[in-house]
CSV table of C-alpha atoms and ligand atoms in Angstrom, one decimal:
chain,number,residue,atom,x,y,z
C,269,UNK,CA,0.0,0.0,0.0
C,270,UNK,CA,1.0,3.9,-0.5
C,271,UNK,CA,0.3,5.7,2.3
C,272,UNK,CA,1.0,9.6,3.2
C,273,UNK,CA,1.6,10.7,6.7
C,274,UNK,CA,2.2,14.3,7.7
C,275,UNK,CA,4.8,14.0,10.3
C,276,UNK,CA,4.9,17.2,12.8
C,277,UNK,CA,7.7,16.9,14.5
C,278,UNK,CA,6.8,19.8,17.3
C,279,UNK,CA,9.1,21.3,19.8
C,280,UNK,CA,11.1,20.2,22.3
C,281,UNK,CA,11.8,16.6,22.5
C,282,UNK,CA,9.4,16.4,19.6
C,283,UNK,CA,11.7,15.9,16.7
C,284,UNK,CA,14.2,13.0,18.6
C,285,UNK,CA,11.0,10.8,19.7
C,286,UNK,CA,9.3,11.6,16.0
C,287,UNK,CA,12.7,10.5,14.0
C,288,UNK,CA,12.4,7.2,15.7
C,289,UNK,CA,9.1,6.5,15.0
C,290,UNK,CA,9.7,7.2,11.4
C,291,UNK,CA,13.0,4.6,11.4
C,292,UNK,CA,10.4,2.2,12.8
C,293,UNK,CA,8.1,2.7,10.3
C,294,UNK,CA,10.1,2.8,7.3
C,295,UNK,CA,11.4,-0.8,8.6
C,296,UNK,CA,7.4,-1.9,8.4
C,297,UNK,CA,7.3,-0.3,5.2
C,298,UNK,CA,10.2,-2.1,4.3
C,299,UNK,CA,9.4,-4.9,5.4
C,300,UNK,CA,5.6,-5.7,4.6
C,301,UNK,CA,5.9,-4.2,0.9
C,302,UNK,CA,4.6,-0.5,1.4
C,303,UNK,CA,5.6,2.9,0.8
C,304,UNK,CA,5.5,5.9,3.3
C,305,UNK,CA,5.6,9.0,2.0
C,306,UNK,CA,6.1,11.7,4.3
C,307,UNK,CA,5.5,15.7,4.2
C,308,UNK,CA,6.6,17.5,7.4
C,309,UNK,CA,4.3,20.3,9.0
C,310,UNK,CA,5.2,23.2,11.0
C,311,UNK,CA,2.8,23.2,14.6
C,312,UNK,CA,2.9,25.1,17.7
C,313,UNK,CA,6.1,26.4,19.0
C,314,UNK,CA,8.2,26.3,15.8
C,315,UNK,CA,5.5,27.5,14.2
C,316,UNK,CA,5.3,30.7,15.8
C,317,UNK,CA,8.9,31.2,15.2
C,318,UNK,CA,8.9,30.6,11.7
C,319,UNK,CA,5.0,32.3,11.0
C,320,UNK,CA,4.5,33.7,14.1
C,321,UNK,CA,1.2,32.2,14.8
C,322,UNK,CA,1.0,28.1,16.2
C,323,UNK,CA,-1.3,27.1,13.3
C,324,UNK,CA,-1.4,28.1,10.0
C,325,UNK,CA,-4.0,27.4,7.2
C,326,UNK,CA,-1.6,25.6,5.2
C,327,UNK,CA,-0.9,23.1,7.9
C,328,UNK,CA,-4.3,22.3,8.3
C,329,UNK,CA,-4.9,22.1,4.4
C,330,UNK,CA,-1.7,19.1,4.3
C,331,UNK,CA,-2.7,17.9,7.6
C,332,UNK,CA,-5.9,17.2,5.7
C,333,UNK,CA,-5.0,15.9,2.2
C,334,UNK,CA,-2.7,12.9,4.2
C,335,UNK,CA,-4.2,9.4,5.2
C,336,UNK,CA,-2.8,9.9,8.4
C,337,UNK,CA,-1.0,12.9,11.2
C,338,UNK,CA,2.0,11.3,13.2
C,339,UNK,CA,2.8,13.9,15.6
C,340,UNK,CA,6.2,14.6,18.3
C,341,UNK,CA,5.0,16.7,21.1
C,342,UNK,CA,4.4,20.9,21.4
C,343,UNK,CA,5.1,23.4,23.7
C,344,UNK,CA,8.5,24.7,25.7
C,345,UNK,CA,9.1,25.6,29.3
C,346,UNK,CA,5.6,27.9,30.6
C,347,UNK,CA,8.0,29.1,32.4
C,348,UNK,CA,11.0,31.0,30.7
C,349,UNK,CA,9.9,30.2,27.2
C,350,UNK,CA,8.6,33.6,25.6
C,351,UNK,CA,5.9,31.8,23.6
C,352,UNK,CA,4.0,31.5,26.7
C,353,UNK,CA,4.4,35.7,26.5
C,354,UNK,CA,1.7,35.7,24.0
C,355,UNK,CA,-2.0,35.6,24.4
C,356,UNK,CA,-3.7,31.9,25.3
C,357,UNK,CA,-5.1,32.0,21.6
C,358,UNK,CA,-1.0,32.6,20.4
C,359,UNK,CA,0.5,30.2,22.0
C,360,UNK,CA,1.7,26.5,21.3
C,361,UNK,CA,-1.3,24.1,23.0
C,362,UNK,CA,-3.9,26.8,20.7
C,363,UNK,CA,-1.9,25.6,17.8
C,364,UNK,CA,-3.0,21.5,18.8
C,365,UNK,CA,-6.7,22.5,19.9
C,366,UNK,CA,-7.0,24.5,16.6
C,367,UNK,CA,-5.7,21.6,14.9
C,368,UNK,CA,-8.2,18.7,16.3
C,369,UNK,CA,-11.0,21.3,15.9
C,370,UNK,CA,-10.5,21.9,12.2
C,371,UNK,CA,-9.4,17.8,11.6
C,372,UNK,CA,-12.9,17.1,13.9
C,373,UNK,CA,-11.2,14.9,16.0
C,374,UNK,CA,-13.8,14.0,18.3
C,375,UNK,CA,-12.1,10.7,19.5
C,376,UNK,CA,-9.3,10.5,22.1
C,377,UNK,CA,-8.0,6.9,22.4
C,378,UNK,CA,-5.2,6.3,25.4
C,379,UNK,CA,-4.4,3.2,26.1
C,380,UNK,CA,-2.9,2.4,29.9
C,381,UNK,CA,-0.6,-0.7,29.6
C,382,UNK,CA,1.5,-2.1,32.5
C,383,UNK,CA,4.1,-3.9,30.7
C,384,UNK,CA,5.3,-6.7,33.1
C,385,UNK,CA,8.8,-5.9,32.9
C,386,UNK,CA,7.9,-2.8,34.2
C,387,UNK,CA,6.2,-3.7,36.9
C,388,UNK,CA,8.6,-2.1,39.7
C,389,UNK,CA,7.9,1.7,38.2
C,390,UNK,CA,4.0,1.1,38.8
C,391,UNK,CA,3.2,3.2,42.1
C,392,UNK,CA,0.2,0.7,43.3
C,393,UNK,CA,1.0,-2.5,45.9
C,394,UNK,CA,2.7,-4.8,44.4
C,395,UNK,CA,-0.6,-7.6,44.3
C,396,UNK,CA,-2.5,-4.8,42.5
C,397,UNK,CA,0.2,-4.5,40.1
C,398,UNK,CA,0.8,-8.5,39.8
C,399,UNK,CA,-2.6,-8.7,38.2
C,400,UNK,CA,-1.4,-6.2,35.2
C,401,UNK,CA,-4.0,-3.8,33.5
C,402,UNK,CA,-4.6,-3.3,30.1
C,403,UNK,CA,-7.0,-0.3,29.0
C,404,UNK,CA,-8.1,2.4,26.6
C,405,UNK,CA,-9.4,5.4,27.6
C,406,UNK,CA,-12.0,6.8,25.0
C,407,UNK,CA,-12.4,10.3,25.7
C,408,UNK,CA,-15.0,13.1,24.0
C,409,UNK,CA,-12.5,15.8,22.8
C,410,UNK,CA,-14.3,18.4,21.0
C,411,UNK,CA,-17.3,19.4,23.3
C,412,UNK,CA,-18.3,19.6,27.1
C,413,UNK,CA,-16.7,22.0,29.6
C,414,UNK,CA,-13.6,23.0,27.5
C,415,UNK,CA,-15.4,24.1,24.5
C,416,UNK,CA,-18.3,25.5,25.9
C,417,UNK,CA,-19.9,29.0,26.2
C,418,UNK,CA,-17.5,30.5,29.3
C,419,UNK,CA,-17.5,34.1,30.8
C,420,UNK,CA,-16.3,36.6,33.7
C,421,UNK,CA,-18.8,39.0,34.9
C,422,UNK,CA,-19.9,40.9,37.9
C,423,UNK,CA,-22.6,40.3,39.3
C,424,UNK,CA,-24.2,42.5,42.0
C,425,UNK,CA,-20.1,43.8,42.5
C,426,UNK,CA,-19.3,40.5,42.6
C,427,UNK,CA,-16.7,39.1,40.2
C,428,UNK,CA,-18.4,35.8,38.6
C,429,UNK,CA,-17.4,33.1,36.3
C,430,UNK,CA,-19.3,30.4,34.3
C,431,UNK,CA,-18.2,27.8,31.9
C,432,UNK,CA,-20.8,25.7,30.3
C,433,UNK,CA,-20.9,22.1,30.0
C,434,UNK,CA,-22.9,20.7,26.2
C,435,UNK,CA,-23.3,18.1,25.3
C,436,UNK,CA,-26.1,17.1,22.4
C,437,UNK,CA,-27.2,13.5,21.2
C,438,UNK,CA,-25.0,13.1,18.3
C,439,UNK,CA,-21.9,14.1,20.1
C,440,UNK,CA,-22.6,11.1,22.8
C,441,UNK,CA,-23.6,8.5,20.1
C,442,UNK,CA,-20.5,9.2,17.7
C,443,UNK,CA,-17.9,8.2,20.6
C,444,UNK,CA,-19.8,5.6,22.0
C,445,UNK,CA,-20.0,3.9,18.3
C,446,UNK,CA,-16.3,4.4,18.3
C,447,UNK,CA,-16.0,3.1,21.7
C,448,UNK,CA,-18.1,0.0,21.3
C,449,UNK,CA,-16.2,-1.0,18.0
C,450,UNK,CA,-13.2,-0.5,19.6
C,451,UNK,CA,-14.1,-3.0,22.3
C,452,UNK,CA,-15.3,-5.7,19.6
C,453,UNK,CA,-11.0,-5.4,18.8
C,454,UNK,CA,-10.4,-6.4,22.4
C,455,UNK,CA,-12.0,-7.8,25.4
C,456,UNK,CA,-15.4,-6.7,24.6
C,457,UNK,CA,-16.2,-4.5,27.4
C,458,UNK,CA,-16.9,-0.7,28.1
C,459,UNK,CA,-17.5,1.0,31.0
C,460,UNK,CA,-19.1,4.7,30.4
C,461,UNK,CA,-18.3,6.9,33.3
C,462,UNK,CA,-20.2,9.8,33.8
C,463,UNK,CA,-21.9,12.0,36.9
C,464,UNK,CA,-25.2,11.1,36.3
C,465,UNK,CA,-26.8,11.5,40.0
C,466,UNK,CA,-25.9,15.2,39.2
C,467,UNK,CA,-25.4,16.6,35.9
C,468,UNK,CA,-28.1,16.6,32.9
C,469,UNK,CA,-25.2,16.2,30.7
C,470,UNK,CA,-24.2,12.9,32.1
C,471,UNK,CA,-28.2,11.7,32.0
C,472,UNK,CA,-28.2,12.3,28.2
C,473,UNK,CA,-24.7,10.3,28.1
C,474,UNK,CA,-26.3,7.2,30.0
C,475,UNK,CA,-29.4,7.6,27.6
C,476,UNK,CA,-27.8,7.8,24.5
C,477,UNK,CA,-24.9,5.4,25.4
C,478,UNK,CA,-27.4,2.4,26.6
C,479,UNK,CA,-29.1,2.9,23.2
C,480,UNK,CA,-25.6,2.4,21.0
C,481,UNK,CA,-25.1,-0.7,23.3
C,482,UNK,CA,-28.3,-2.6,21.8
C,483,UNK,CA,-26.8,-2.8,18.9
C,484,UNK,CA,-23.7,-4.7,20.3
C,485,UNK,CA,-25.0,-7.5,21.7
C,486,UNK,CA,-21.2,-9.1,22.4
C,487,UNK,CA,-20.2,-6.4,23.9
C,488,UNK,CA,-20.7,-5.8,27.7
C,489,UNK,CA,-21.4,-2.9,29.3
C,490,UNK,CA,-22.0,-1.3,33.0
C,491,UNK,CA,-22.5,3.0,34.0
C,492,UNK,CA,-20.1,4.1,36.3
C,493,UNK,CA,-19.9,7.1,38.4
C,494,UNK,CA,-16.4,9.7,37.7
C,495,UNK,CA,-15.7,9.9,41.2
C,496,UNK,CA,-16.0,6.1,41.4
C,497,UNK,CA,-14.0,5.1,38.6
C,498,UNK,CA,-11.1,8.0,39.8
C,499,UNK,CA,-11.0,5.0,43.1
C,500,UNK,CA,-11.6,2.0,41.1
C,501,UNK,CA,-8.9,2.7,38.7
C,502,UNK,CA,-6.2,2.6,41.9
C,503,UNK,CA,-8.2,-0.4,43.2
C,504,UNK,CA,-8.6,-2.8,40.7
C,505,UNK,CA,-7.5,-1.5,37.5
C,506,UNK,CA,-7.3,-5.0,35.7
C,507,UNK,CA,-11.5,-4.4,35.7
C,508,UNK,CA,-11.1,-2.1,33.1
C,509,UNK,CA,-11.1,-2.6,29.2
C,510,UNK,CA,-12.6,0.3,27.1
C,511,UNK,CA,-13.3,3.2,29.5
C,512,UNK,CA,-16.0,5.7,27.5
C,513,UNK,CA,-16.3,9.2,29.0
C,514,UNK,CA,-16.3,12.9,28.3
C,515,UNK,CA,-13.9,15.5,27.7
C,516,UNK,CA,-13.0,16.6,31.3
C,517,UNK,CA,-13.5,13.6,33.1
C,518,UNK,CA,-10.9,11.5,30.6
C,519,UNK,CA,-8.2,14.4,30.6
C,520,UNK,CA,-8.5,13.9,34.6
C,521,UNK,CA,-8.6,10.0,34.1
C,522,UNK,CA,-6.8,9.4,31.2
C,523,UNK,CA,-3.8,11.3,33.5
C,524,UNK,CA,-4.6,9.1,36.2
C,525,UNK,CA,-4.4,6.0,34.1
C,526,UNK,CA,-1.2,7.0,32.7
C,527,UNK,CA,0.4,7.7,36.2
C,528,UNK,CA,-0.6,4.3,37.3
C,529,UNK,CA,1.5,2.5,34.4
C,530,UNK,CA,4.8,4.3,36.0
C,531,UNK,CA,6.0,5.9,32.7
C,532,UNK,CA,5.1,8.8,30.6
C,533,UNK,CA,7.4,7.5,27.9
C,534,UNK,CA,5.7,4.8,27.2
C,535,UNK,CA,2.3,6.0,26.6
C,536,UNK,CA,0.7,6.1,23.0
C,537,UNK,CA,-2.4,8.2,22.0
C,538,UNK,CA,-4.8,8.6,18.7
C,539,UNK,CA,-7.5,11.3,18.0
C,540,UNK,CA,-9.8,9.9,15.4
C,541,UNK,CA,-12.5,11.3,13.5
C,542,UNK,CA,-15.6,9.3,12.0
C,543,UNK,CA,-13.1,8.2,9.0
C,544,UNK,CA,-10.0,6.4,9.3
C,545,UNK,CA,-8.3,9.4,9.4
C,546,UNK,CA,-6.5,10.2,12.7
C,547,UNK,CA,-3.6,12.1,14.7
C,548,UNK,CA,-1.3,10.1,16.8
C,549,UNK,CA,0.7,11.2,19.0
C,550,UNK,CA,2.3,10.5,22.8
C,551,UNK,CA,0.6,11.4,25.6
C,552,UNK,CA,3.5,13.0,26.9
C,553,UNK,CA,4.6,16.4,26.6
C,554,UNK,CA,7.7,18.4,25.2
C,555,UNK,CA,9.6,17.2,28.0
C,556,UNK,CA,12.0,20.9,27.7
C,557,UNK,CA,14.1,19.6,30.6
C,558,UNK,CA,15.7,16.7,28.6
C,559,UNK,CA,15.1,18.3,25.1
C,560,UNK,CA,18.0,18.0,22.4
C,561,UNK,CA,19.9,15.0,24.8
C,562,UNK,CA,18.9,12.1,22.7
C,563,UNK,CA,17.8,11.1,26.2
C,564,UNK,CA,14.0,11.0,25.6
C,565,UNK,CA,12.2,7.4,25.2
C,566,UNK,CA,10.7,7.1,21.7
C,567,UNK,CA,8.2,4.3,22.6
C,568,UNK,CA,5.6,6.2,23.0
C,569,UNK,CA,5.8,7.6,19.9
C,570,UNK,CA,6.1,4.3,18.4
C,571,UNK,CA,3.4,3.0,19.9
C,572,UNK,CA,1.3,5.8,18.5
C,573,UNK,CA,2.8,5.1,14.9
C,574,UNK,CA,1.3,1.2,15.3
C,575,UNK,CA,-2.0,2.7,16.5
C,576,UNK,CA,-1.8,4.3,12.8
C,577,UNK,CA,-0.9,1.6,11.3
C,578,UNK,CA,-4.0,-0.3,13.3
C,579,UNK,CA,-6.9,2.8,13.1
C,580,UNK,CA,-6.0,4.1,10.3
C,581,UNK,CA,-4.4,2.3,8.2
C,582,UNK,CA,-6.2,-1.1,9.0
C,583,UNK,CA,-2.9,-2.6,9.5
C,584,UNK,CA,-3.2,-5.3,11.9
C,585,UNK,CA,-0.3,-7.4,11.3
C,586,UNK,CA,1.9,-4.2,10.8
C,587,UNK,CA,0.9,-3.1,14.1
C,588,UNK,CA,1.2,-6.4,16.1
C,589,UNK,CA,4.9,-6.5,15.0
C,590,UNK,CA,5.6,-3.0,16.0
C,591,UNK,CA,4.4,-3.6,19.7
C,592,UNK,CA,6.0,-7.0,19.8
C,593,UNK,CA,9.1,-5.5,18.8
C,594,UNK,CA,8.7,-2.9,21.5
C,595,UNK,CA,7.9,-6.0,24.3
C,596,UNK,CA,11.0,-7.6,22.6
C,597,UNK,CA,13.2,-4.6,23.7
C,598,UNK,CA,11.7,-4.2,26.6
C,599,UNK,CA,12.1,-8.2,27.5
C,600,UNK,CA,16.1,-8.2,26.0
C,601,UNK,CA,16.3,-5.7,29.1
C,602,UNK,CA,17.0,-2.1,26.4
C,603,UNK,CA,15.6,1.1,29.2
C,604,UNK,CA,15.7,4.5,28.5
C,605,UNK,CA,16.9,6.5,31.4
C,606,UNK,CA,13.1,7.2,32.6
C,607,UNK,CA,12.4,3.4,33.1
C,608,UNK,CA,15.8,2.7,33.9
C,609,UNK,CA,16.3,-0.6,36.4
C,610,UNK,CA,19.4,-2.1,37.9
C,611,UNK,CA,20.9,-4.8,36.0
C,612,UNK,CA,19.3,-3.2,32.7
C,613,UNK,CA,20.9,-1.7,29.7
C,614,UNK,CA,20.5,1.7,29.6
C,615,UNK,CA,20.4,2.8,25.9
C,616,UNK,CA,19.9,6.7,24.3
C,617,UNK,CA,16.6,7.8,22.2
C,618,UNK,CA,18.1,6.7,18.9
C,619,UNK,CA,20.0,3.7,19.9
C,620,UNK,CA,15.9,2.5,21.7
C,621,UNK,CA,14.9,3.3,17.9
C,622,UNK,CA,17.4,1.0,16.3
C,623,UNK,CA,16.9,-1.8,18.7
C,624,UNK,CA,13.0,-1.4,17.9
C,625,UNK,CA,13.5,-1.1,14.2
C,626,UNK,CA,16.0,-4.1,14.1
C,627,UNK,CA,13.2,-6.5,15.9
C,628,UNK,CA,10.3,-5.9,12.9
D,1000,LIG,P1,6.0,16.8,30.0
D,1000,LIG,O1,5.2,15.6,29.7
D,1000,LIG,O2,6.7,17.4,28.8
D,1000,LIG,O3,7.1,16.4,31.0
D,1000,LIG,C1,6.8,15.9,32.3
D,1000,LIG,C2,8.0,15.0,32.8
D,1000,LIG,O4,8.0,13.8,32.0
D,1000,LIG,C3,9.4,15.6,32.5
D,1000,LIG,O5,10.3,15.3,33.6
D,1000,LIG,C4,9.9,15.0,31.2
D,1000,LIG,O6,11.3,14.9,31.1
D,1000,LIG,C5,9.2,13.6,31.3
D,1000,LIG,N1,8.9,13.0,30.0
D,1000,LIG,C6,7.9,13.4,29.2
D,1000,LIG,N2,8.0,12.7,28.1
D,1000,LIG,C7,9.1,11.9,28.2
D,1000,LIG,C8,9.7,10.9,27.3
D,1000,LIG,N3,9.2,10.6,26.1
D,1000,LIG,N4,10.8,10.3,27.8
D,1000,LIG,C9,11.3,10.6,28.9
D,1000,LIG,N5,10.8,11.5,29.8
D,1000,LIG,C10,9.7,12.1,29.4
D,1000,LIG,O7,5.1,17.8,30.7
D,1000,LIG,P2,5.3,19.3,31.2
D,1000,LIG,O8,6.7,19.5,31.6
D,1000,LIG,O9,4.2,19.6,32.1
D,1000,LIG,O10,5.1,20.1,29.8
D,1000,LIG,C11,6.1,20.6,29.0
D,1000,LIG,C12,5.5,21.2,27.7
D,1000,LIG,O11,4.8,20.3,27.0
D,1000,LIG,C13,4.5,22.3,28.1
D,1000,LIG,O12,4.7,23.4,27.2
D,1000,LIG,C14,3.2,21.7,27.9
D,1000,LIG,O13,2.2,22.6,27.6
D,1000,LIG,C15,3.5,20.8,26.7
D,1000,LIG,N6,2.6,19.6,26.5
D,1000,LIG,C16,2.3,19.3,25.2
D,1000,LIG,C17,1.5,18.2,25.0
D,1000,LIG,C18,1.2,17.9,23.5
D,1000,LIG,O14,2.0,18.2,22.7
D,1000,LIG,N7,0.1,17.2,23.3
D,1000,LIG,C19,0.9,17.5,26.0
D,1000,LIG,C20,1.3,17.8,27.3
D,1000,LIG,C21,2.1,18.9,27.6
């Protein structure tokens, strides 16, 4: 197959993690008889240096025409970097919401892995973590609190705000489709989470997502409440397969997730719309502190390049040999310093790369 993928490389650790995925691929390419093509895209920080803005239409016009986005990470120290000088709707992370606006990315897939040979950097008791998890968080990115109507007022002399949470039918039934036939690809279970006993929102969510799950029949399904899951997901994590919730409450549990598999690095993430198209990127950020050190761990980012090759590309066996040759390296005992062990080889950002790329 031909395929093009717009590859923004980003800021920061961006382009080191980015050039690995990329060796990776072009070994699959290699490989299983395809051709990447790639076209490089300017987005968020290095964008504003070159056009002074974090977005520009021509980005979003190749972003666009390509099957697929792979994407490094955007952003620089808030801190000392004088892109975080500019207005909110100036600065990098507008670029990346501007971006998954305009490519309707309604679909946020995280998956929350505790690889066993990792084990010792996951923070719960050791017989939670002896059971191993293995989820994906499906959370609504386009709508709800973030994107709703918001303002600061006074009201009788007294400085208000409001932000508005909306959510319509559509909205719900378009994720939970997604959700549900993502969970036919795995253990066939979703749990929607939601704040039901409170919000109208949520009862629409329940409503709407009860009627998507008549029409999987394999696929079971249970209602849980945010504030439960938040515990059940330190308690018992292994209960989990697809977890099916709205904007807010999957940034705040999608974090959680990803703090419970002990390493950033390692996390992979895909923002889909109702085609195969998607953007995949890790869930990490710029990391500025290790930036430019070949220090960073790439897997993320590779695991993000097999979720392309799976969601978008419908690249199964493609896919499977990327994360087996990720476990391989992981089981030959290869560590970037972040998930660094005694006894274990530590190995730089490119050298994790080449060890990846030599097991497809
Ligand atoms: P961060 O994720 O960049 O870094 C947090 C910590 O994790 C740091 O110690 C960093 O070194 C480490 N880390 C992250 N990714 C790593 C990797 N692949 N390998 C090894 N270590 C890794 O979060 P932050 O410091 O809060 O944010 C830095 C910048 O990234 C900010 O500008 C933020 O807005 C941006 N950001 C961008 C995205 C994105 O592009 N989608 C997401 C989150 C944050």
């Amino acid at each position: 197959m031909n395929k093009k993928i717009a590859v923004i490389k980003g800021d920061g650790i961006g382009p080191e993690i980015v050039t690995e995925a990329m060796k990776v691929l072009d070994k699959v390419a290699e490989k299983f008889g395809h051709t990447f093509e790639y076209e490089q895209l300017l987005m968020g920080g290095c964008s504003i240096d070159v056009n002074g803005v974090p977005l520009t239409d021509e980005t979003i016009a190749k972003a666009k025409a390509a099957d697929a986005v792979l994407m490094g990470s955007i952003g620089g120290n808030t801190a000392t970097s004088p892109w975080y000088k500019l207005p909110a709707d100036k600065r990098p992370e507008a670029g990346l919401l501007g971006l998954r606006k305009a490519l309707n990315l309604f679909a946020n897939l995280r998956p929350a892995v505790l690889y066993s040979e990792l084990k010792g950097a996951c923070p719960l008791k050791e017989e939670i973590a002896d059971r191993g998890f293995d989820m994906m968080i499906m959370r609504e990115l386009t709508g709800g609190l973030y994107f709703g109507a918001r303002k600061t007022e006074e009201v009788d002399g007294v400085v208000t705000a409001t932000d508005t949470l909306t959510y319509n039918e559509n909205e719900i039934r378009r994720i939970a489709i997604r959700a549900f036939d993502i969970a036919m690809k795995r253990r066939k279970k979703v749990t929607s989470v939601d704040k039901a006993n409170v919000l109208d929102s949520s009862r629409l969510w329940r409503k709407v997502v009860e009627e998507v799950a008549k029409e999987y029949p394999e696929v079971s399904y249970e209602h849980m409440l945010v504030d439960n899951c938040a515990m059940q997901l330190v308690k018992d994590p292994a209960q989990f397969d697809v977890v099916l919730t709205e904007n807010m409450f999957g940034d705040i549990l999608s974090d959680e997730a990803s703090m419970i598999t002990g390493s950033i690095g390692m996390l992979a993430s895909a923002s889909l719309n109702d085609t195969k198209f998607g953007l995949y990127e890790p869930s990490g950020g710029s990391a500025p502190d290790i930036a430019g050190q070949n220090k960073a761990n790439p897997i993320a980012t590779i695991l993000s390049a097999a979720m392309l090759l799976r969601y978008s590309f419908d690249m199964d066996k493609e896919a499977d040999a990327v994360e087996n040759a990720v476990n391989k390296a992981l089981k030959d005992g290869y560590r970037t310093g972040d998930i660094m062990s005694e006894g274990m080889k530590k190995v730089s950002c490119s050298e994790m790369g080449d060890v990846i790329a030599a097991n497809i």
